[in-house]
GROMACS .gro file of C-alpha atoms in nm:
model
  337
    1UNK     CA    1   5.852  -1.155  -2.416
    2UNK     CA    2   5.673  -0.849  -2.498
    3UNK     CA    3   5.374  -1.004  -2.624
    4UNK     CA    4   5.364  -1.272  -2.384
    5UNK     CA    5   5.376  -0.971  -2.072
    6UNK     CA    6   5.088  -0.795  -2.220
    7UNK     CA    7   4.849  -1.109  -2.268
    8UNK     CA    8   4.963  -1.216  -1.890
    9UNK     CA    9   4.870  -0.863  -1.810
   10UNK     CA   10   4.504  -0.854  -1.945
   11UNK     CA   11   4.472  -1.224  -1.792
   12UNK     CA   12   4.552  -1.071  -1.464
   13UNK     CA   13   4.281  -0.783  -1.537
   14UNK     CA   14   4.053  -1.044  -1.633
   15UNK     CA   15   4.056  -1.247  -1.338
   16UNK     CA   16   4.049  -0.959  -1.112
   17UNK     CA   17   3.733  -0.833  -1.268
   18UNK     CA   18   3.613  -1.189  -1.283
   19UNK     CA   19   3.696  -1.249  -0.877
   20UNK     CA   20   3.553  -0.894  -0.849
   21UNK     CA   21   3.196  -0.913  -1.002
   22UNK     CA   22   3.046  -1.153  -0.714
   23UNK     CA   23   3.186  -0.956  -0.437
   24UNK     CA   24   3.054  -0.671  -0.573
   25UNK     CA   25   2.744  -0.851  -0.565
   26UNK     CA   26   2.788  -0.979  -0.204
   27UNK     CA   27   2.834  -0.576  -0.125
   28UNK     CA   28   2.495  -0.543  -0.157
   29UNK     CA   29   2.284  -0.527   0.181
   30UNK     CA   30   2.031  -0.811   0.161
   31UNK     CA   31   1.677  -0.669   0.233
   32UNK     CA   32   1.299  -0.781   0.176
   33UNK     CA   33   1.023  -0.567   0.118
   34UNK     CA   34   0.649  -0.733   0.240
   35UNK     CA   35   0.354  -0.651   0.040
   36UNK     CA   36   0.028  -0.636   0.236
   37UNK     CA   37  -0.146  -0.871  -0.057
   38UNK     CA   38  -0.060  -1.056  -0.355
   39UNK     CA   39   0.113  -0.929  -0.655
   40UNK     CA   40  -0.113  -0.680  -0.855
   41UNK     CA   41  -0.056  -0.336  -1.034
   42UNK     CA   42  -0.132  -0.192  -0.688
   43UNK     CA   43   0.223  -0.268  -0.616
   44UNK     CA   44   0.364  -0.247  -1.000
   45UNK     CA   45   0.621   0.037  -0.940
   46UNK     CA   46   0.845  -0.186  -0.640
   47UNK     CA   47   0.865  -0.467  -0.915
   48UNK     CA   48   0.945  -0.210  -1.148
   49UNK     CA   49   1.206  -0.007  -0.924
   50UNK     CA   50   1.337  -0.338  -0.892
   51UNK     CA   51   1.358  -0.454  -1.276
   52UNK     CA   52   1.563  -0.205  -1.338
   53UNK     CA   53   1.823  -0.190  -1.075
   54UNK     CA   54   1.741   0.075  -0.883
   55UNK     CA   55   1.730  -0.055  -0.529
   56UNK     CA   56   2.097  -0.260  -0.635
   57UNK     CA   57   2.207   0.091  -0.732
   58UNK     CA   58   2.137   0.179  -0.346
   59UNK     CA   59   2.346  -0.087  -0.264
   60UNK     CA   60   1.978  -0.346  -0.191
   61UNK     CA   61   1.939  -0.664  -0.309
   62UNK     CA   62   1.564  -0.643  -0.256
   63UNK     CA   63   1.332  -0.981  -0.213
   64UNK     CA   64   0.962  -0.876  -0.301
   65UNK     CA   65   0.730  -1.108  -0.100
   66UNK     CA   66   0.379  -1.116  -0.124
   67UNK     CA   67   0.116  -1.101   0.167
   68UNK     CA   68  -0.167  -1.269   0.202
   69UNK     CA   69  -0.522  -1.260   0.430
   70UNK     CA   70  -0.347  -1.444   0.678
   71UNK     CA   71  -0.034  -1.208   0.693
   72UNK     CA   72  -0.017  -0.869   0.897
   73UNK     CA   73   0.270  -0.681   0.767
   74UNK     CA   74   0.349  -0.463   1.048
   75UNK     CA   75   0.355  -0.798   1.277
   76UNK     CA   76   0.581  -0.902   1.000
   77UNK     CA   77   0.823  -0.606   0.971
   78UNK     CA   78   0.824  -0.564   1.381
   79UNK     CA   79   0.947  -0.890   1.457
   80UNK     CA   80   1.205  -0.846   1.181
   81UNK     CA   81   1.117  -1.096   0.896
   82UNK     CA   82   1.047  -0.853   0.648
   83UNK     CA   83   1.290  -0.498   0.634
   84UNK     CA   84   1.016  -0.307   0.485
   85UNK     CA   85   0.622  -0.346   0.463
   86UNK     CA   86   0.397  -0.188   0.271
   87UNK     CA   87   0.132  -0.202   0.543
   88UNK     CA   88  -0.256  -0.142   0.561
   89UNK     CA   89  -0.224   0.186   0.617
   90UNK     CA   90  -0.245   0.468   0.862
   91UNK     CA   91  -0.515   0.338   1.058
   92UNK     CA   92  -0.317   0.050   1.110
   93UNK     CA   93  -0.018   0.178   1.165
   94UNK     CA   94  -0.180   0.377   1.490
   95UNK     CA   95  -0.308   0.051   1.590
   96UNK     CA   96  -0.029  -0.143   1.566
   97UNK     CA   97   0.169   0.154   1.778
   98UNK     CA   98  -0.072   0.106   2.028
   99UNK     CA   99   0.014  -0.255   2.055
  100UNK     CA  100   0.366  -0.142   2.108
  101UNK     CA  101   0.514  -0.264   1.780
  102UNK     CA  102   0.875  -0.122   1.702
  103UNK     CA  103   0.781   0.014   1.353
  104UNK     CA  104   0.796   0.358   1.219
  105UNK     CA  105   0.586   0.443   0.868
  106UNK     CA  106   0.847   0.660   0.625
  107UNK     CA  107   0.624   0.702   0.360
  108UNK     CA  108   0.253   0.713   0.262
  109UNK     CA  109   0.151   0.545  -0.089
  110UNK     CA  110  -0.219   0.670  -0.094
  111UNK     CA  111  -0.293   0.977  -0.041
  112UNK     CA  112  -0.708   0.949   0.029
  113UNK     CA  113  -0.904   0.655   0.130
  114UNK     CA  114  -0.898   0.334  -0.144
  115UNK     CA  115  -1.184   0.172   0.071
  116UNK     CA  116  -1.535   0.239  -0.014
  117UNK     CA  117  -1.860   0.078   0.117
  118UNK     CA  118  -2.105  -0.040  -0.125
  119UNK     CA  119  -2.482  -0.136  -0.140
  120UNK     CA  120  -2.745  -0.182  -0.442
  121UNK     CA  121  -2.865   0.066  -0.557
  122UNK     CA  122  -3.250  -0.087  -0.533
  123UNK     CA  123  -3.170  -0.268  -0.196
  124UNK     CA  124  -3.259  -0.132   0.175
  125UNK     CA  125  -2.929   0.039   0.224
  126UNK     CA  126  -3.010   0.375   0.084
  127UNK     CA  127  -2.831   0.587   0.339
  128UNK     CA  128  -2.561   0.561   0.611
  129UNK     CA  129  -2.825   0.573   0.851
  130UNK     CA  130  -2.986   0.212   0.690
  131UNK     CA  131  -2.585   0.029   0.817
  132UNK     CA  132  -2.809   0.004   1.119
  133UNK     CA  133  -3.007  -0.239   1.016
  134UNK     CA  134  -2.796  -0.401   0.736
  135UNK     CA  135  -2.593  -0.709   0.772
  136UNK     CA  136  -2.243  -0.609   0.668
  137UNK     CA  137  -1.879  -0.727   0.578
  138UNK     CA  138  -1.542  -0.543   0.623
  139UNK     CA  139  -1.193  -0.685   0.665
  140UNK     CA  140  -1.050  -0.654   1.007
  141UNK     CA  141  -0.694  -0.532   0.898
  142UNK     CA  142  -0.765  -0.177   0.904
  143UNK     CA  143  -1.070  -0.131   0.705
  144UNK     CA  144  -1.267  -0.199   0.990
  145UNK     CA  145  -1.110   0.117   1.191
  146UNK     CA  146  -1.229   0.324   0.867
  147UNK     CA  147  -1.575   0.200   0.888
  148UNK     CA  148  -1.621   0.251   1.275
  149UNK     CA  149  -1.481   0.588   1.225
  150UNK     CA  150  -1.717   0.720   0.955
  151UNK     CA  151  -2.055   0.559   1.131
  152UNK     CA  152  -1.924   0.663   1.516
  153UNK     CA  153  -1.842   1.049   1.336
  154UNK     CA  154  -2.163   1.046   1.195
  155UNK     CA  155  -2.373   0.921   1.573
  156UNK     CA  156  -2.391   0.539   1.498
  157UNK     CA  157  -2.361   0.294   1.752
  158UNK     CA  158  -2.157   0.013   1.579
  159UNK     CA  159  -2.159  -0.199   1.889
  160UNK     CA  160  -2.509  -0.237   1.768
  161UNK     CA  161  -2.453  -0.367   1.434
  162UNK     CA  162  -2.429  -0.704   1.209
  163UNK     CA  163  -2.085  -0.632   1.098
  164UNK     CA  164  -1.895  -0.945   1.002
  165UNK     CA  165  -1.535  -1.022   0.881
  166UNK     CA  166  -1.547  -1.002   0.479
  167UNK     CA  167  -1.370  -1.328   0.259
  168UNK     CA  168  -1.174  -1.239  -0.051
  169UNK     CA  169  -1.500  -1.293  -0.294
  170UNK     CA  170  -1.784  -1.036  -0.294
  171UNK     CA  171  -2.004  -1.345  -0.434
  172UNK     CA  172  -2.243  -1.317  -0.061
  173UNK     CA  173  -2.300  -0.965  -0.152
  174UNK     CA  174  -2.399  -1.000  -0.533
  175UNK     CA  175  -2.619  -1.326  -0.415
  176UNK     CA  176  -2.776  -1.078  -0.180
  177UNK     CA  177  -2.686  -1.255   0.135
  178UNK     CA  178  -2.546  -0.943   0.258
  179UNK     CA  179  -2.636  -0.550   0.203
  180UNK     CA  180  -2.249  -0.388   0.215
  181UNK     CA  181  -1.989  -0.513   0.132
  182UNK     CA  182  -1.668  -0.353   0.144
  183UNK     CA  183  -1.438  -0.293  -0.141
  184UNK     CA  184  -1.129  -0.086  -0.290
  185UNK     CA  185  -1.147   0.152  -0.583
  186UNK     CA  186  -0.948  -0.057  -0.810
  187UNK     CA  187  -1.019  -0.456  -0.712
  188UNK     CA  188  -1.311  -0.513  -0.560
  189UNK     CA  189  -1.504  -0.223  -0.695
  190UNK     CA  190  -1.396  -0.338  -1.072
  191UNK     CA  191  -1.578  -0.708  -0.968
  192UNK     CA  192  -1.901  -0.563  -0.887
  193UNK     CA  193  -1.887  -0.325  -1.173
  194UNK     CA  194  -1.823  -0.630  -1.415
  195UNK     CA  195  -2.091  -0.891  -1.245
  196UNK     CA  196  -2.355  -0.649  -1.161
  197UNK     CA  197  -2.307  -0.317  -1.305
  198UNK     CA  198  -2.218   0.002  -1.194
  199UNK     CA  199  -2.543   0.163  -1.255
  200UNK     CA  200  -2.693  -0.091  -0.981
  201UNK     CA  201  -2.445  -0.009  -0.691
  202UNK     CA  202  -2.436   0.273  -0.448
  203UNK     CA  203  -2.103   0.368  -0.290
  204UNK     CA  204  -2.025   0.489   0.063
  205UNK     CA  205  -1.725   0.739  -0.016
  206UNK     CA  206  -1.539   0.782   0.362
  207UNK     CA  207  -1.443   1.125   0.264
  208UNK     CA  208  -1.836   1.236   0.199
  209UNK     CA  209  -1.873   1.148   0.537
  210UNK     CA  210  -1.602   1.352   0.701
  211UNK     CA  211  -1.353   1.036   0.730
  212UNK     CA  212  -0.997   1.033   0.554
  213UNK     CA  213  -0.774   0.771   0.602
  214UNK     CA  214  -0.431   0.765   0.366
  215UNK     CA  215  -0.318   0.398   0.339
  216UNK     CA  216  -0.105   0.246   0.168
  217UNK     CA  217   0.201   0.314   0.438
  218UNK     CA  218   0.586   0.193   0.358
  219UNK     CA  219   0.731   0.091   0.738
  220UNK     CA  220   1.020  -0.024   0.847
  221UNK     CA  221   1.132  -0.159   1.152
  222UNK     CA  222   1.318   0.082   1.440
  223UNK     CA  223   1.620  -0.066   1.525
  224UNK     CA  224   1.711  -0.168   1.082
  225UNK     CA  225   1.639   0.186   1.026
  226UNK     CA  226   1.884   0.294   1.335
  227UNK     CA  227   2.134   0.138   1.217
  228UNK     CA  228   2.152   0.174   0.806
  229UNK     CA  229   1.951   0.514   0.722
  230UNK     CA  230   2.189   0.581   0.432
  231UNK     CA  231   1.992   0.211   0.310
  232UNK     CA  232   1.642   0.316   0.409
  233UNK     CA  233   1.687   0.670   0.241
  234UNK     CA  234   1.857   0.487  -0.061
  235UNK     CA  235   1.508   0.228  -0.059
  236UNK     CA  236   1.281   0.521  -0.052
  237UNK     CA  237   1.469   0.735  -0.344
  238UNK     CA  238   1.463   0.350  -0.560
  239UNK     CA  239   1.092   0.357  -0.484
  240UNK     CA  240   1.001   0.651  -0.626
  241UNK     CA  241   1.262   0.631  -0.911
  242UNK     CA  242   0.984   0.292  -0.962
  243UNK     CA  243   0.664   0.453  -0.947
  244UNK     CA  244   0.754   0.713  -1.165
  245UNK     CA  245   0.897   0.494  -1.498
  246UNK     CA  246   0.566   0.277  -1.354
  247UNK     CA  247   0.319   0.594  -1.451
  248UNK     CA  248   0.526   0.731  -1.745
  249UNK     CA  249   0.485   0.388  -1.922
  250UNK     CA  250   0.179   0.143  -1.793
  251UNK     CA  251   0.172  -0.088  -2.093
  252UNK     CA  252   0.527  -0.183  -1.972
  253UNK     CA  253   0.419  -0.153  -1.612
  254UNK     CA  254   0.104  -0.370  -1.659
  255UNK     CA  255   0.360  -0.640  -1.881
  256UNK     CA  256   0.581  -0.657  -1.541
  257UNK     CA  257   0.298  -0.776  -1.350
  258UNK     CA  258   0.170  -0.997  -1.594
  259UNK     CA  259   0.495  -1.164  -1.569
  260UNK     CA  260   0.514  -1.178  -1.255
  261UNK     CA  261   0.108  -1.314  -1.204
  262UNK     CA  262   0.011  -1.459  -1.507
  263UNK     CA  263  -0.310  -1.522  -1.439
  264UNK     CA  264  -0.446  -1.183  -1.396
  265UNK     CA  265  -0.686  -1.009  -1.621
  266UNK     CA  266  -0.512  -0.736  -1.781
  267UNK     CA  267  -0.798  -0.518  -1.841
  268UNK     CA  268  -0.834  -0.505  -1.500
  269UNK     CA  269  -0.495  -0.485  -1.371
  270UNK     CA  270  -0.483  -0.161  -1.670
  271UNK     CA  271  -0.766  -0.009  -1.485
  272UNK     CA  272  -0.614  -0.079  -1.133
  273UNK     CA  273  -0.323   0.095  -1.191
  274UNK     CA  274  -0.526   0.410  -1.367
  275UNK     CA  275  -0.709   0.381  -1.043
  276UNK     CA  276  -0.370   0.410  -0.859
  277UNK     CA  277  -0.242   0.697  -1.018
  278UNK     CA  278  -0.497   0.906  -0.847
  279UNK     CA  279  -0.497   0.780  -0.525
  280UNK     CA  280  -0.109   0.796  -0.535
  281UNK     CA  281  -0.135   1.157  -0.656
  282UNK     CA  282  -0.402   1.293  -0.477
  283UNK     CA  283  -0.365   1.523  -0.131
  284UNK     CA  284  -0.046   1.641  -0.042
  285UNK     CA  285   0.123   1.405  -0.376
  286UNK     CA  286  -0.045   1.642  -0.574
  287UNK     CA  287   0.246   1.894  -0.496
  288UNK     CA  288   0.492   1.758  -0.285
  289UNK     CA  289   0.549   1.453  -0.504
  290UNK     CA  290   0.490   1.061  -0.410
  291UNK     CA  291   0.544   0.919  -0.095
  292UNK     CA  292   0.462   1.263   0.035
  293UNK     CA  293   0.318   1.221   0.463
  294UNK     CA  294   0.064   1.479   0.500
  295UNK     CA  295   0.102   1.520   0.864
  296UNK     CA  296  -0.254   1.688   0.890
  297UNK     CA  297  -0.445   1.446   0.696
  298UNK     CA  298  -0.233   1.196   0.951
  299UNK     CA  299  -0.334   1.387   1.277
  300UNK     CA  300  -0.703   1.409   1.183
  301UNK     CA  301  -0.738   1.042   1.103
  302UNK     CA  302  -0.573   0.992   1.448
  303UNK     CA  303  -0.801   1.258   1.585
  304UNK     CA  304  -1.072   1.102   1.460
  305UNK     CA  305  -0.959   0.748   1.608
  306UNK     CA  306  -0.876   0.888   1.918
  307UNK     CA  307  -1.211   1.111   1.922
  308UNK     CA  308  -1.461   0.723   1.857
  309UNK     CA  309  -1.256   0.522   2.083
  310UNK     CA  310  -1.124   0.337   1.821
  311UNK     CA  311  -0.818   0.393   1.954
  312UNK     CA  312  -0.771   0.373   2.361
  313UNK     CA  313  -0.583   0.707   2.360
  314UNK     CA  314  -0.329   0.871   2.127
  315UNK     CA  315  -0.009   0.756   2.021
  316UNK     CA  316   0.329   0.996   1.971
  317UNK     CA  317   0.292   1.076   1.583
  318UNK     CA  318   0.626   1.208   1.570
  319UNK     CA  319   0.752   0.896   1.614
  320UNK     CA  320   0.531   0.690   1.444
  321UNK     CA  321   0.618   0.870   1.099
  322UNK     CA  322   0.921   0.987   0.988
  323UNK     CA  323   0.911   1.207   0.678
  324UNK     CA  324   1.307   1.273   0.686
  325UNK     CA  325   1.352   1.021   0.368
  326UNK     CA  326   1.082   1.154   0.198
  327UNK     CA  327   1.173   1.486   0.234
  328UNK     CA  328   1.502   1.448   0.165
  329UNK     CA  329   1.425   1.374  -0.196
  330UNK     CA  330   1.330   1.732  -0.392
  331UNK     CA  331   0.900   1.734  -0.463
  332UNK     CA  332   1.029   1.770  -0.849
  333UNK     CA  333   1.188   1.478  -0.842
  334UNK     CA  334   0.894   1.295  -0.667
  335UNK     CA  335   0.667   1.413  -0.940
  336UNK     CA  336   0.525   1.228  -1.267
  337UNK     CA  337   0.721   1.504  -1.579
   0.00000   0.00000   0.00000
């Protein structure tokens, strides 16, 4: 009788841990996060947060989807398809506050602007002053607001210009059909290097002409965050926790990726991701750890926005960015060891 107490016992424990396991599952808040392109070691440390449970320990079962050139983020998160974004950046994020979208940026990925303009080094584009003439290309998802900003700081007329929307390939510029295009440090920038050389090109850095824009911003729509901020501040401590395994180990970061887009060149998705680190940990990440929103570097792009007419007229930062997540988390914790 003994014996036969003692096995009904542990069946008992069994099935209860068996009946509990999916509920505890079920527990779990179901939440997506939009990227603003497709996957790429630019966004490495969510898929790696992910991999290893961190957003589940926060009580998120997180779906990563990918964007696109067709897909605006913020549209995305305001309208409440996607929880979180990781949106175009802070120029955008003014813009789409402007529009009146409910979204509110918690965090800032990079710290400086990604974006630089590029020309040959032997063509007619020689100095910012040549864009007048030039035929150019630029995406109009917030790239565009950086370019108007540095030529309108610097007494160009753009209204005046040849400035066209920009397709994914840079194969118009290196067939000389146009004289800048527009690319990132890490993707674009590592194409022209590869099919025409770096030695050949000439870059048009936005900070050497008195334009910073961070980008790279983590939103989330108003009324989610209203109602679970336990969940968003659990999100952005998961996100961090990602990042930082992602830079303390990039041959397993870079693997991730792989996995996840097999068809990308790892050589360049290793020097993506070195190209990351710096933009991630530059500015105000340099000491106050990732994530960090440098609400000067904020209110000068703004300024700067405002200042061009990019923008019709300002827009309330203090609500558009929240640092209270961010901060929450100490700047040791948000720091590579």
């Amino acid at each position: 009788m003994k014996r036969r107490s003692f096995l009904s016992t542990l069946g008992a424990v069994a099935s209860a841990a068996m009946i509990g396991a999916p509920a505890m599952a079920e527990d779990l808040e179901k939440v997506s996060l939009r990227l603003k392109w497709l996957p790429q070691a630019q966004f490495v440390g969510f898929y790696m947060a992910k991999a290893k449970g961190y957003y589940a320990d926060e009580g998120l079962d997180l779906t990563i989807n990918p964007g696109g050139p067709n897909l605006l983020t913020e549209n995305l998160v305001a309208t409440g398809s996607d929880t979180f974004g990781l949106s175009g950046g802070t120029d955008s994020v003014f813009a789409a506050i402007e529009k009146g979208l409910p979204i509110t940026c918690i965090g800032i990925a990079h710290q400086e602007t990604p974006f630089v303009f590029v020309s040959k080094a032997d063509g007619p584009v020689q100095e910012l002053a040549d864009f007048q003439d030039a035929s150019i290309t630029t995406w109009f998802t917030g790239a565009n607001y950086v370019l108007y900003a540095m030529l309108a700081a610097n007494g160009l007329d753009r209204s005046t210009m040849n400035i066209q929307p920009q397709q994914v390939s840079v194969t118009p510029f290196v067939d000389g059909q146009v004289d800048v295009v527009t690319a990132t440090r890490y993707n674009e920038y590592y194409t022209l290097m590869t099919r025409v050389g770096e030695e050949n090109l000439k870059r048009f850095v936005p900070e050497d002409f008195g334009v910073s824009f961070p980008r790279d911003t983590l939103i989330v729509g108003n009324d989610w965050a209203a109602e679970h901020p336990e969940l968003v501040q659990g999100f952005v401590r998961a996100s961090v926790k990602g990042w930082l395994d992602t830079f303390a180990d990039k041959g397993a970061a870079i693997d991730l990726i792989l996995k996840e887009a097999p068809t990308l060149d790892r050589a360049h998705q290793e020097f993506m991701l070195d190209e990351i680190e710096k933009i991630m940990m530059a500015g105000a990440a340099a000491t106050d750890g990732l994530f960090a929103i440098d609400m000067d570097a904020v209110g000068k792009a703004h300024q700067i926005m405002v200042d061009y007419e990019v923008l019709e007229g300002p827009i309330d930062l203090g609500k558009a960015f929240d640092s209270q997540y961010v901060d929450a988390i100490p700047a040791a914790e948000r720091l590579p060891k």
